[in-house]
CSV table of C-alpha atoms (C1' of nucleotides) in Angstrom, one decimal:
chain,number,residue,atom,x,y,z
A,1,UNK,CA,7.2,-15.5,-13.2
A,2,UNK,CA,10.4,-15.4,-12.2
A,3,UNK,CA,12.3,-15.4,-16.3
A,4,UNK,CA,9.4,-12.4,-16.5
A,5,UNK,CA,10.6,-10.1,-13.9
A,6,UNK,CA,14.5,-10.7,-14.5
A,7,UNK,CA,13.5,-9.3,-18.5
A,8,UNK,CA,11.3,-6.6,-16.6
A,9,UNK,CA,13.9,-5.6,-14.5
A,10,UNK,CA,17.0,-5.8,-17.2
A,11,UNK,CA,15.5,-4.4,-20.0
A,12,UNK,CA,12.2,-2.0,-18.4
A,13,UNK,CA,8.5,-2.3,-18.8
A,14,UNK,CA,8.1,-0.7,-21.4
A,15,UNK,CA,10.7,-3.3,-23.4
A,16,UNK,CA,8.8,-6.4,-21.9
A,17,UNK,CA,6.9,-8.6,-24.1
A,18,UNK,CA,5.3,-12.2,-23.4
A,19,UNK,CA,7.2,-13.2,-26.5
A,20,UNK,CA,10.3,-12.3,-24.6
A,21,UNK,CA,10.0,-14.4,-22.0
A,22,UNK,CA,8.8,-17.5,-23.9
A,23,UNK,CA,11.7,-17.2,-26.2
A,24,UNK,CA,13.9,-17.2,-22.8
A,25,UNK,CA,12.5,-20.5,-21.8
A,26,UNK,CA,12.4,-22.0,-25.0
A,27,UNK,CA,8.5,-22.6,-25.4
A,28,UNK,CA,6.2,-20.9,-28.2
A,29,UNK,CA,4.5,-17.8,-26.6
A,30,UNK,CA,1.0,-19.9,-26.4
A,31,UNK,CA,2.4,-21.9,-23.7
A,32,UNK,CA,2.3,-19.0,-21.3
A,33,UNK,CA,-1.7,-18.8,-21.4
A,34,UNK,CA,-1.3,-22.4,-19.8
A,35,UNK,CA,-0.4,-20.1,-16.8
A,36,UNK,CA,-1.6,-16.9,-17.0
A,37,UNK,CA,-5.0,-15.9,-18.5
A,38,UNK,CA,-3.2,-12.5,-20.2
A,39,UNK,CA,-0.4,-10.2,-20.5
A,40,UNK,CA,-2.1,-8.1,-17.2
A,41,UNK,CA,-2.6,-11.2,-15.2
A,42,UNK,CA,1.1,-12.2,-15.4
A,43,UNK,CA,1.7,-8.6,-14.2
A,44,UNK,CA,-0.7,-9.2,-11.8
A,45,UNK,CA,0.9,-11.8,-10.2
A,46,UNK,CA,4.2,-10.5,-10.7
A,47,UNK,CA,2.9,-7.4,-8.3
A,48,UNK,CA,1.7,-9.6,-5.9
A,49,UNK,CA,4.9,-11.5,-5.2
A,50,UNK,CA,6.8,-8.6,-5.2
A,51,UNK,CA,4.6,-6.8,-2.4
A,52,UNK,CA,4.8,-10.4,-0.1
A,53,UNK,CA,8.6,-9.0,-0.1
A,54,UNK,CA,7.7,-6.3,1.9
A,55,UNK,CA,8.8,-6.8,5.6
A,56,UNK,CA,6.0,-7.5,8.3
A,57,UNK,CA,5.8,-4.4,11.0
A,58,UNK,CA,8.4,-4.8,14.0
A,59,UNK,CA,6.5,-4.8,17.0
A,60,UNK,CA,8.7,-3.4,19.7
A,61,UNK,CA,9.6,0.3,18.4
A,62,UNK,CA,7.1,3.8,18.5
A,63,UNK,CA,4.9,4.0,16.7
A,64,UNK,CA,6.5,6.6,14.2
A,65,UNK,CA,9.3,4.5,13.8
A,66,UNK,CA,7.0,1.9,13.1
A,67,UNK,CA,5.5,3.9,10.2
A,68,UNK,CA,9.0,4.8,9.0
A,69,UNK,CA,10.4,1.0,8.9
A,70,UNK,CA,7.0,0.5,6.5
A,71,UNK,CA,7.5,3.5,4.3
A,72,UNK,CA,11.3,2.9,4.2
A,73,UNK,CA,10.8,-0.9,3.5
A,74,UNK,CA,8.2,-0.1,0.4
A,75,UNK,CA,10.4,2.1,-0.8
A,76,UNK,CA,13.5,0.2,-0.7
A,77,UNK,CA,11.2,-2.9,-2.4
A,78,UNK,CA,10.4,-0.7,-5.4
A,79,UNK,CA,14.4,0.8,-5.9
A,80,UNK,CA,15.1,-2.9,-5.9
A,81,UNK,CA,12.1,-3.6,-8.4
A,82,UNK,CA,11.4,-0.4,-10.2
A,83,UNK,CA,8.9,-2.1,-12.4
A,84,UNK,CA,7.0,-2.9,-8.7
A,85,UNK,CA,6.0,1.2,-9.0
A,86,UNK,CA,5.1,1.2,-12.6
A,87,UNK,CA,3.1,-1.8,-11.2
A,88,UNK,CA,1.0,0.2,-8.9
A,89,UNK,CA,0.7,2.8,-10.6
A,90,UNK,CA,-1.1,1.2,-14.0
A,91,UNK,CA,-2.5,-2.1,-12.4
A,92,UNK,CA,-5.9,-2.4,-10.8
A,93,UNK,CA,-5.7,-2.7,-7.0
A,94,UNK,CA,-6.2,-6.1,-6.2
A,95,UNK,CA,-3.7,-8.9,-4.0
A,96,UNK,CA,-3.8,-10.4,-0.9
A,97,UNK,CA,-0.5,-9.0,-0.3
A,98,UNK,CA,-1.3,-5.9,-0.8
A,99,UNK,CA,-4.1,-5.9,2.0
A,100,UNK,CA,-1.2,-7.0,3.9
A,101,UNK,CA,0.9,-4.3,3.3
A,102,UNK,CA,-2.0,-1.9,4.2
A,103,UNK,CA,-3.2,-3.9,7.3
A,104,UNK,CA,0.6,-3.6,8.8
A,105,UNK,CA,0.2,0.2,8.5
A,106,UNK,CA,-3.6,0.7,9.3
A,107,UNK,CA,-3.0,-1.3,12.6
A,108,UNK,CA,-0.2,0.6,13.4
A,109,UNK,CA,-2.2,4.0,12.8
A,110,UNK,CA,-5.1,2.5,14.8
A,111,UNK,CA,-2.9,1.2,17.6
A,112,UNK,CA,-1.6,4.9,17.6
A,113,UNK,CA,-5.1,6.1,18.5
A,114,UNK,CA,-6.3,7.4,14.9
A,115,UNK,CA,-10.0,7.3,14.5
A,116,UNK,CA,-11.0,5.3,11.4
A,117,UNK,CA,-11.5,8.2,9.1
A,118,UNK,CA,-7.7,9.8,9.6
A,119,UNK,CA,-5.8,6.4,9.9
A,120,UNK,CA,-7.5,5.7,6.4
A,121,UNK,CA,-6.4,9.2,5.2
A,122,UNK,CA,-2.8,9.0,6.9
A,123,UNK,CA,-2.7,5.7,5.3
A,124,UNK,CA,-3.4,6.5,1.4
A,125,UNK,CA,-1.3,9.9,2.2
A,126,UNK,CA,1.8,8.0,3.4
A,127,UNK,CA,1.4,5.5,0.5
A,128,UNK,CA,0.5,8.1,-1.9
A,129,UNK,CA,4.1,10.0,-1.0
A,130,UNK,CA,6.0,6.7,-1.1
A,131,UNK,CA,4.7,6.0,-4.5
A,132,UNK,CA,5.5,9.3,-5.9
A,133,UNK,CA,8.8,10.1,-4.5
A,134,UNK,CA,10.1,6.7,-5.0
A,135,UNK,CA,8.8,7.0,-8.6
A,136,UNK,CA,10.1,10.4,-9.7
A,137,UNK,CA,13.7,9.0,-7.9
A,138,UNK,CA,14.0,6.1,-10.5
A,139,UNK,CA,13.0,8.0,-13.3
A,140,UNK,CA,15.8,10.7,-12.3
A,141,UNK,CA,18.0,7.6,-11.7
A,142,UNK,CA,17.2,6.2,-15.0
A,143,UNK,CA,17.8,8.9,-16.6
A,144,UNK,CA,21.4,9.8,-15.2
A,145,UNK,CA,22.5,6.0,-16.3
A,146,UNK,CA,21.5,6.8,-20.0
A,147,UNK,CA,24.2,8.9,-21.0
A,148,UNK,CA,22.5,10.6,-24.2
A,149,UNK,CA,19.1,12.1,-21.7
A,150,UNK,CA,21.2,12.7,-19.1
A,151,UNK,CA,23.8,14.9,-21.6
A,152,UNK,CA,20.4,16.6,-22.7
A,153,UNK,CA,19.1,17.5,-19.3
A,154,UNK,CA,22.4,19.4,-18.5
A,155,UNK,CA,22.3,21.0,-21.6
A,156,UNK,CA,18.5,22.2,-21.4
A,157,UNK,CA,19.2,23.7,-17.4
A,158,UNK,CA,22.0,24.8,-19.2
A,159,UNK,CA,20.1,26.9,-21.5
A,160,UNK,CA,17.4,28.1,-19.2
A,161,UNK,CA,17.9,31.6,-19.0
A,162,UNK,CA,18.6,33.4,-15.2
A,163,UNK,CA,16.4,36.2,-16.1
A,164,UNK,CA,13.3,34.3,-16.8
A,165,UNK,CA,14.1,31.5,-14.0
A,166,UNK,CA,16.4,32.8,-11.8
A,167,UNK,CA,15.2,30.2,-8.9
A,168,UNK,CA,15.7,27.7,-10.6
A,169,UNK,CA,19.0,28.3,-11.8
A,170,UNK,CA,20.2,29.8,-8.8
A,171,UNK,CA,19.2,26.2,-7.0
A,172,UNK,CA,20.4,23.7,-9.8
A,173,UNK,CA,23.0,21.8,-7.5
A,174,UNK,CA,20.6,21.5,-4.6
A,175,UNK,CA,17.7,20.5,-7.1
A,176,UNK,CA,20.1,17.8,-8.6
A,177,UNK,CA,20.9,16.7,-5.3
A,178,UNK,CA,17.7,16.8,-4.0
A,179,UNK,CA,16.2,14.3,-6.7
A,180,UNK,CA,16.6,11.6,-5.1
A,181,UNK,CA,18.4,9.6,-2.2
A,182,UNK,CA,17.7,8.5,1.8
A,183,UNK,CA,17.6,11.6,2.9
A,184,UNK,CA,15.2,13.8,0.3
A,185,UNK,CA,12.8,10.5,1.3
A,186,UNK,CA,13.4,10.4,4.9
A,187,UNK,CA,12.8,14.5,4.3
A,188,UNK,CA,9.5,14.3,3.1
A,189,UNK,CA,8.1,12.0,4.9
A,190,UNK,CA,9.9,13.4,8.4
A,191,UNK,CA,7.6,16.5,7.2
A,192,UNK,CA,4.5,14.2,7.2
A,193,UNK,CA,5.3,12.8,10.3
A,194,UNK,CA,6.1,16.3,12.0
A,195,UNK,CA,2.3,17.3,10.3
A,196,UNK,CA,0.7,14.1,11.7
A,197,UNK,CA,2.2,14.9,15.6
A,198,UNK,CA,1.1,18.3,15.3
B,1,UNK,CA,-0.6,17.3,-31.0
B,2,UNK,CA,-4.3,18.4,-30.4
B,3,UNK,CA,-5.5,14.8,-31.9
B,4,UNK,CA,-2.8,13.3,-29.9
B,5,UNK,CA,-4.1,14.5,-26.9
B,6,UNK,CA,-7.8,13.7,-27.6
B,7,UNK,CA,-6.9,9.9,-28.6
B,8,UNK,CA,-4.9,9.6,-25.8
B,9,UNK,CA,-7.6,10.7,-23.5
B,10,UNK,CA,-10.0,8.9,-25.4
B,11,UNK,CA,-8.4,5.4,-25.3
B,12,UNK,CA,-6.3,5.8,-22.5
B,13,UNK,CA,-2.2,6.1,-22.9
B,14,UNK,CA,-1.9,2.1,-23.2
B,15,UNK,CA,-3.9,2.4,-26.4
B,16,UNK,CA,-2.7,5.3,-27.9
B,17,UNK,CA,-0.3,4.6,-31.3
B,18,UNK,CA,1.2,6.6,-33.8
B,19,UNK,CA,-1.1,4.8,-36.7
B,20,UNK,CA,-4.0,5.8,-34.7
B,21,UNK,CA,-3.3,9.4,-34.9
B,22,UNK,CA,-2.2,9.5,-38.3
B,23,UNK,CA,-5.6,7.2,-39.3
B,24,UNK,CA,-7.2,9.9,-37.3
B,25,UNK,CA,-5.9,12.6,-39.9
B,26,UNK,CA,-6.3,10.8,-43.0
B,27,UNK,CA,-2.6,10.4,-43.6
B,28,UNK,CA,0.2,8.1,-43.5
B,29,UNK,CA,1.9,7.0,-40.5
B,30,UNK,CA,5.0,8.8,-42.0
B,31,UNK,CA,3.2,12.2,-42.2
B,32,UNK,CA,3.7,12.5,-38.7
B,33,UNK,CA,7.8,11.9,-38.9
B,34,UNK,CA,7.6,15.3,-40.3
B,35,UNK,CA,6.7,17.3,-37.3
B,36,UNK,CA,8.4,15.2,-34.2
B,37,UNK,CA,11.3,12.6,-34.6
B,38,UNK,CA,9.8,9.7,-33.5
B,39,UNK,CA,6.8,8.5,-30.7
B,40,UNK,CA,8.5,10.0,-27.5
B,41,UNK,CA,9.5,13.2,-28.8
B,42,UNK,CA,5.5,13.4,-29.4
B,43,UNK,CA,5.0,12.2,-25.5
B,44,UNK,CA,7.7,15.2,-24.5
B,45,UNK,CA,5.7,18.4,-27.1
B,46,UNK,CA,2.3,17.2,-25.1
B,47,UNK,CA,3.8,16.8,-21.9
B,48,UNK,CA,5.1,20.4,-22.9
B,49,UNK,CA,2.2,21.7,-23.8
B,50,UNK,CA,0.1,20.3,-20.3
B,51,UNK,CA,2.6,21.8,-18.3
B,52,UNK,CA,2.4,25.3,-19.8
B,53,UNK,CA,-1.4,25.1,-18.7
B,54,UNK,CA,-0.4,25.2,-15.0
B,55,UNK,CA,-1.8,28.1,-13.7
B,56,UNK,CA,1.1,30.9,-12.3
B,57,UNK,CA,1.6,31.4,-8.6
B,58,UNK,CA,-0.8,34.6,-7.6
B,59,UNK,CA,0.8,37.5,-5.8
B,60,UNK,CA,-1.1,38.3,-3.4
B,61,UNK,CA,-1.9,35.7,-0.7
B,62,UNK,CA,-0.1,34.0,2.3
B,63,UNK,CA,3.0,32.0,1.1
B,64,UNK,CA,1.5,28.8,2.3
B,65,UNK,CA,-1.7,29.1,0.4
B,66,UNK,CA,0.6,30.2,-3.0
B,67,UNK,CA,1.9,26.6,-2.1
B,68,UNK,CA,-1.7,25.2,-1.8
B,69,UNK,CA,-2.9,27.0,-5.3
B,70,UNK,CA,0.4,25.9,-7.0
B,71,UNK,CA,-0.3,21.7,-5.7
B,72,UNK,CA,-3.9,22.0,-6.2
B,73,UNK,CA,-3.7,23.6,-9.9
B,74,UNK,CA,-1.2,20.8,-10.6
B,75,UNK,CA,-3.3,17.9,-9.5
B,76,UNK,CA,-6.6,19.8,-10.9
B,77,UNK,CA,-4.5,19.7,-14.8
B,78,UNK,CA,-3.5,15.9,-14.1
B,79,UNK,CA,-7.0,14.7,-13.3
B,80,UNK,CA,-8.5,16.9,-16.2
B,81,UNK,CA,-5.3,14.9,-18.4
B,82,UNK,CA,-4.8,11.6,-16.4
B,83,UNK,CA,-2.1,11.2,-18.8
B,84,UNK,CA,-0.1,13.9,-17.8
B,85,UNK,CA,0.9,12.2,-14.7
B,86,UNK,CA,1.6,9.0,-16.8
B,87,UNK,CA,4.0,11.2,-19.2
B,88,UNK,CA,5.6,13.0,-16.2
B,89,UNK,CA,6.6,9.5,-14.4
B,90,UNK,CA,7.6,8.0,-17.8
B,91,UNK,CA,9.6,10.7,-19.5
B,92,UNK,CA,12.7,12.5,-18.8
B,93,UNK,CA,12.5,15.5,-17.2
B,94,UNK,CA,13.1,18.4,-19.7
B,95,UNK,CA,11.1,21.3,-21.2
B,96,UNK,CA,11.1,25.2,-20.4
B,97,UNK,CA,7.0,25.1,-19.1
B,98,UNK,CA,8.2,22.4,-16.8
B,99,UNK,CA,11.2,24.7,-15.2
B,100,UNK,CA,8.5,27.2,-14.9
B,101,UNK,CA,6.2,25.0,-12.8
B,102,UNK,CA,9.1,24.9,-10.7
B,103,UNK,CA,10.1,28.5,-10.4
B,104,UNK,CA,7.2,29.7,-9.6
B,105,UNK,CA,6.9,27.4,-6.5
B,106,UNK,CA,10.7,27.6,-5.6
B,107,UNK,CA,10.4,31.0,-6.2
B,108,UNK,CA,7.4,31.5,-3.1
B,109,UNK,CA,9.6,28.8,-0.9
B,110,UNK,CA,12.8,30.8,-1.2
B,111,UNK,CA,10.4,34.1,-0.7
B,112,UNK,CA,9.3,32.7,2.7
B,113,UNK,CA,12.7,32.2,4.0
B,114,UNK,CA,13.5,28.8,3.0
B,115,UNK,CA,17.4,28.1,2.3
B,116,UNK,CA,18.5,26.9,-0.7
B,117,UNK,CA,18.7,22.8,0.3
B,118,UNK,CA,15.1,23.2,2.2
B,119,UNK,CA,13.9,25.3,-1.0
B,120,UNK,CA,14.8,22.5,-3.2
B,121,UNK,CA,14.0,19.6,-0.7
B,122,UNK,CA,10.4,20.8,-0.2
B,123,UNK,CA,9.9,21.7,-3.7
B,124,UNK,CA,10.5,17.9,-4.6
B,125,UNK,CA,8.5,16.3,-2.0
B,126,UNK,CA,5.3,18.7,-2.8
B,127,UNK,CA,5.7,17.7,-6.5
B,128,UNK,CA,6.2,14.1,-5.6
B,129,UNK,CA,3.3,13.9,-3.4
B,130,UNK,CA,1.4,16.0,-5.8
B,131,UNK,CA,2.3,13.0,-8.5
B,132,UNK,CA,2.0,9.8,-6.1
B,133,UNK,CA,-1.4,11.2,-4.8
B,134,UNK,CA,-2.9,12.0,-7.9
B,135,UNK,CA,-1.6,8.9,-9.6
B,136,UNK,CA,-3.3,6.7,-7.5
B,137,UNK,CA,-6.4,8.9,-7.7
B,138,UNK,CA,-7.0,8.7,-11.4
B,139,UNK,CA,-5.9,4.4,-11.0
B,140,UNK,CA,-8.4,4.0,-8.5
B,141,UNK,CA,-11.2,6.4,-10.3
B,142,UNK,CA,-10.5,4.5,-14.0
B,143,UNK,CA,-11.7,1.1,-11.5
B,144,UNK,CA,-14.6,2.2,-10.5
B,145,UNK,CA,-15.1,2.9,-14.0
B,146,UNK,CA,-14.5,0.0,-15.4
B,147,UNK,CA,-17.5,-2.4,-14.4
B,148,UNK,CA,-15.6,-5.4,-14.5
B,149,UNK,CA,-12.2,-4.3,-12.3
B,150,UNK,CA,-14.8,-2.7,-9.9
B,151,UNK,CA,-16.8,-6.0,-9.3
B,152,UNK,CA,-13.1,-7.9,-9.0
B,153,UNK,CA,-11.9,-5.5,-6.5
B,154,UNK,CA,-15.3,-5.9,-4.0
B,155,UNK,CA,-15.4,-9.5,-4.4
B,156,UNK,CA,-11.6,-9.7,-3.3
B,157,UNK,CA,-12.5,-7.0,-0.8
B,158,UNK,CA,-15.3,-9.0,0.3
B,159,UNK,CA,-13.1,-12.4,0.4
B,160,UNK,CA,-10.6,-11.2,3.0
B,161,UNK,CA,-10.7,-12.5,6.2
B,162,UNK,CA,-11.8,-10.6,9.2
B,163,UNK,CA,-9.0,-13.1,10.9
B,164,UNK,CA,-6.4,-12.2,9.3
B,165,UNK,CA,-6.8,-8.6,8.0
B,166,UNK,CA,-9.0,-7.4,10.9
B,167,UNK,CA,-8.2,-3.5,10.3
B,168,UNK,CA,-8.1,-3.7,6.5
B,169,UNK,CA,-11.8,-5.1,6.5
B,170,UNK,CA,-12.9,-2.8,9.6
B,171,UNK,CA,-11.9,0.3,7.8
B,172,UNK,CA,-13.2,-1.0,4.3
B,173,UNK,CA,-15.9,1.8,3.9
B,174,UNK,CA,-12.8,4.3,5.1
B,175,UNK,CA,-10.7,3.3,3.0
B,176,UNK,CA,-12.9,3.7,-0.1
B,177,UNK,CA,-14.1,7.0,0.7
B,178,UNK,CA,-10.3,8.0,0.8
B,179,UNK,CA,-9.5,6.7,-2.0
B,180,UNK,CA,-9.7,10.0,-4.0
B,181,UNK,CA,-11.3,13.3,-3.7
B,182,UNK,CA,-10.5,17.0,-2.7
B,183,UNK,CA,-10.4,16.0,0.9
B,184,UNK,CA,-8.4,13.2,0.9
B,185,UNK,CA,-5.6,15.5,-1.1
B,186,UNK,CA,-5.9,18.0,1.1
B,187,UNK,CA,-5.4,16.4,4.0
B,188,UNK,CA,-2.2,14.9,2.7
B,189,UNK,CA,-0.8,18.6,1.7
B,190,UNK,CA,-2.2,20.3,4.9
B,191,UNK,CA,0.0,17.8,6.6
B,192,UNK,CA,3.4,18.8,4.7
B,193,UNK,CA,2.1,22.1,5.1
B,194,UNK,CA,1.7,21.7,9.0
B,195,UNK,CA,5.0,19.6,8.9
B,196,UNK,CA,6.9,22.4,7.3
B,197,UNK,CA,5.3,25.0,9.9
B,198,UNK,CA,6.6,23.2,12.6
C,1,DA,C1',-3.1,-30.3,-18.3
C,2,DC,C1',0.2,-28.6,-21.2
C,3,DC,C1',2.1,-27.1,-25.6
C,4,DT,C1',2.4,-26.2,-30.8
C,5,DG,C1',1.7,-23.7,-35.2
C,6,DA,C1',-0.7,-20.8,-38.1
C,7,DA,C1',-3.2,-16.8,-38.4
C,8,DC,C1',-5.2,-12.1,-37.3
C,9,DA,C1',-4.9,-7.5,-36.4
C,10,DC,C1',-2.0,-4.7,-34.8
C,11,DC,C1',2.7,-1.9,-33.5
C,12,DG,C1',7.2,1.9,-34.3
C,13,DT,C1',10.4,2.8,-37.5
C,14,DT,C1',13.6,2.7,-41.8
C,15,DC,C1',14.3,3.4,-46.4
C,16,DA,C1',13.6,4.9,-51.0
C,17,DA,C1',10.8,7.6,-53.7
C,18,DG,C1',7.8,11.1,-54.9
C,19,DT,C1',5.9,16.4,-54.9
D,1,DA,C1',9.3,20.7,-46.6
D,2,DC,C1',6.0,17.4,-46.7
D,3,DC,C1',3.9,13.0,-47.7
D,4,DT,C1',3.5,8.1,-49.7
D,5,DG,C1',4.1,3.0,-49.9
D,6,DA,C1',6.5,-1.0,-49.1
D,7,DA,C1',9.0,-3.4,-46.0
D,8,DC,C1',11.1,-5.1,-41.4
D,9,DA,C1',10.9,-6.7,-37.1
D,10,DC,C1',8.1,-6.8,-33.7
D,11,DC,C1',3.4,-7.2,-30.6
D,12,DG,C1',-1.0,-9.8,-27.7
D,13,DT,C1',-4.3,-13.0,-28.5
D,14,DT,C1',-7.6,-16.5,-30.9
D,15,DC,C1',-8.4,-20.8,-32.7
D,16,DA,C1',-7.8,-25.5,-33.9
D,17,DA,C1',-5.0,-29.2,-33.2
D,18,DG,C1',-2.0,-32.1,-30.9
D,19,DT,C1',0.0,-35.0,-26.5
DNA sequence: ACCTGAACACCGTTCAAGT
DNA sequence: ACCTGAACACCGTTCAAGT
């Protein structure tokens, strides 16, 4: 598991192979299935141990800070493991961890004095946000580290034409800025937040 | 690019190959090297040509509900294509239909008073919730689908412990009714929406 | 339980060749 | 411009066989 995730994390997903791995620990790729029933298993697991990394709700703080640290702490996990979104995103929900994870922030929603119904829709909404923004921030980080798409954005905003989309082009600097980073996260989820006390 | 897009919704992105679509056609896998460069310059023409299916921003309504026609047209395209939120998590950003999904809704924000950096900061935490939300709504509508991950996730459902993950197994019925649905996106917009009023 | 080795049915892509 | 056919370097997984 862990020779899997260092080749998922150095060379992407979508460049992992089972093969891979085996040839990194020097056994014939049939020796995995010893382990693992299948490739998705292995990812399984791999998704589990990455959410048992997420850090346990502090008790003694609001409870809106308390929702923060959660969010935050997800989304920090998944910048550290980006394959940890692609994870969620295309794997069957399933874990013990992950019930963890969720029980942290359903008790802290309850606790609040949410009735069942909205601490369940607070709860897939905030995880929900923190899956897409943290998603959408690697891909725009992965794509400013490859120098040929990132060349080939620049030169396609280039070419986009202020008549037709004079927004966006008028707002390309803040749009690049705005793609990512603490504080476009801590933005959109201060306006969930600010929408949950109201 | 039309029998892309039907195998790929067919099958599923994970099953969708180049030899399938030119098998499909009754020609060699070469044939296809003619029209796009190679398989992800096909992902980027049908991402394209989902994204120019977006519906444009209608002039006549209350900025906030041009917002909620702009969200809601977005996530109505990606459930209709699940693998349009697939391609737009995967890809890197480019495309003139894609800057046009944009300016129209930065186009409304800046209209209602926004400044440039809120403009651009809301924009991408409406399309990143739009993405997370829906996301998880096609992964967890493809379970239920799927006889076998469905069983798997109420047995492990089922198997938790009251003990340890009192709210997680308390809310169970909550949780799977807000798993997906109109509702359950709405109430996650009307909260950015309430967040941004205030 | 743990691993091998051969085999099967696939991939995306290159290259040279045709029309 | 458009397509073929062979080839290369890969995949995940099954099956039978070993220790």
């Amino acid at each position: 598991m862990r020779t899997a995730l260092d080749l998922m994390e150095a060379k992407g997903l979508h460049a992992f192979s089972l093969r891979g791995v085996a040839g990194e620990l020097g056994v014939g790729p049939m020796a995995l299935y010893t382990y693992f029933r299948n490739k998705d298993d292995l990812y399984d697991a791999i998704r589990d141990h990455l959410m048992a990394l997420v850090p346990d709700v502090p008790q003694d703080l609001p409870w809106l800070d308390q929702v923060r640290f959660v969010c935050r702490g997800l989304r920090a996990l998944m910048l550290q493991h980006p394959c940890l979104a692609q994870l969620l995103a295309s794997r069957p929900l399933s874990g013990k961890e992950t019930a963890r994870v969720a029980e942290g922030l359903l008790g802290v929603l309850r606790a609040a004095g949410l009735e069942p119904e909205a601490a369940a829709r607070t709860h897939t909404t905030l995880f929900t946000y923190v899956l897409g923004a943290t998603t959408w921030e690697i891909q725009m980080a992965s794509e400013r580290l490859d120098p040929d798409a990132w060349r080939r954005l620049r030169t396609s905003m280039e070419s986009l034409s202020a008549h037709e989309f004079p927004t966006v082009v008028e707002l390309a600097p803040e749009l690049a800025r705005t793609s990512g980073g603490d504080e476009q996260f801590d933005y959109g989820l201060d306006l969930l937040l600010a929408g949950l006390a109201s």
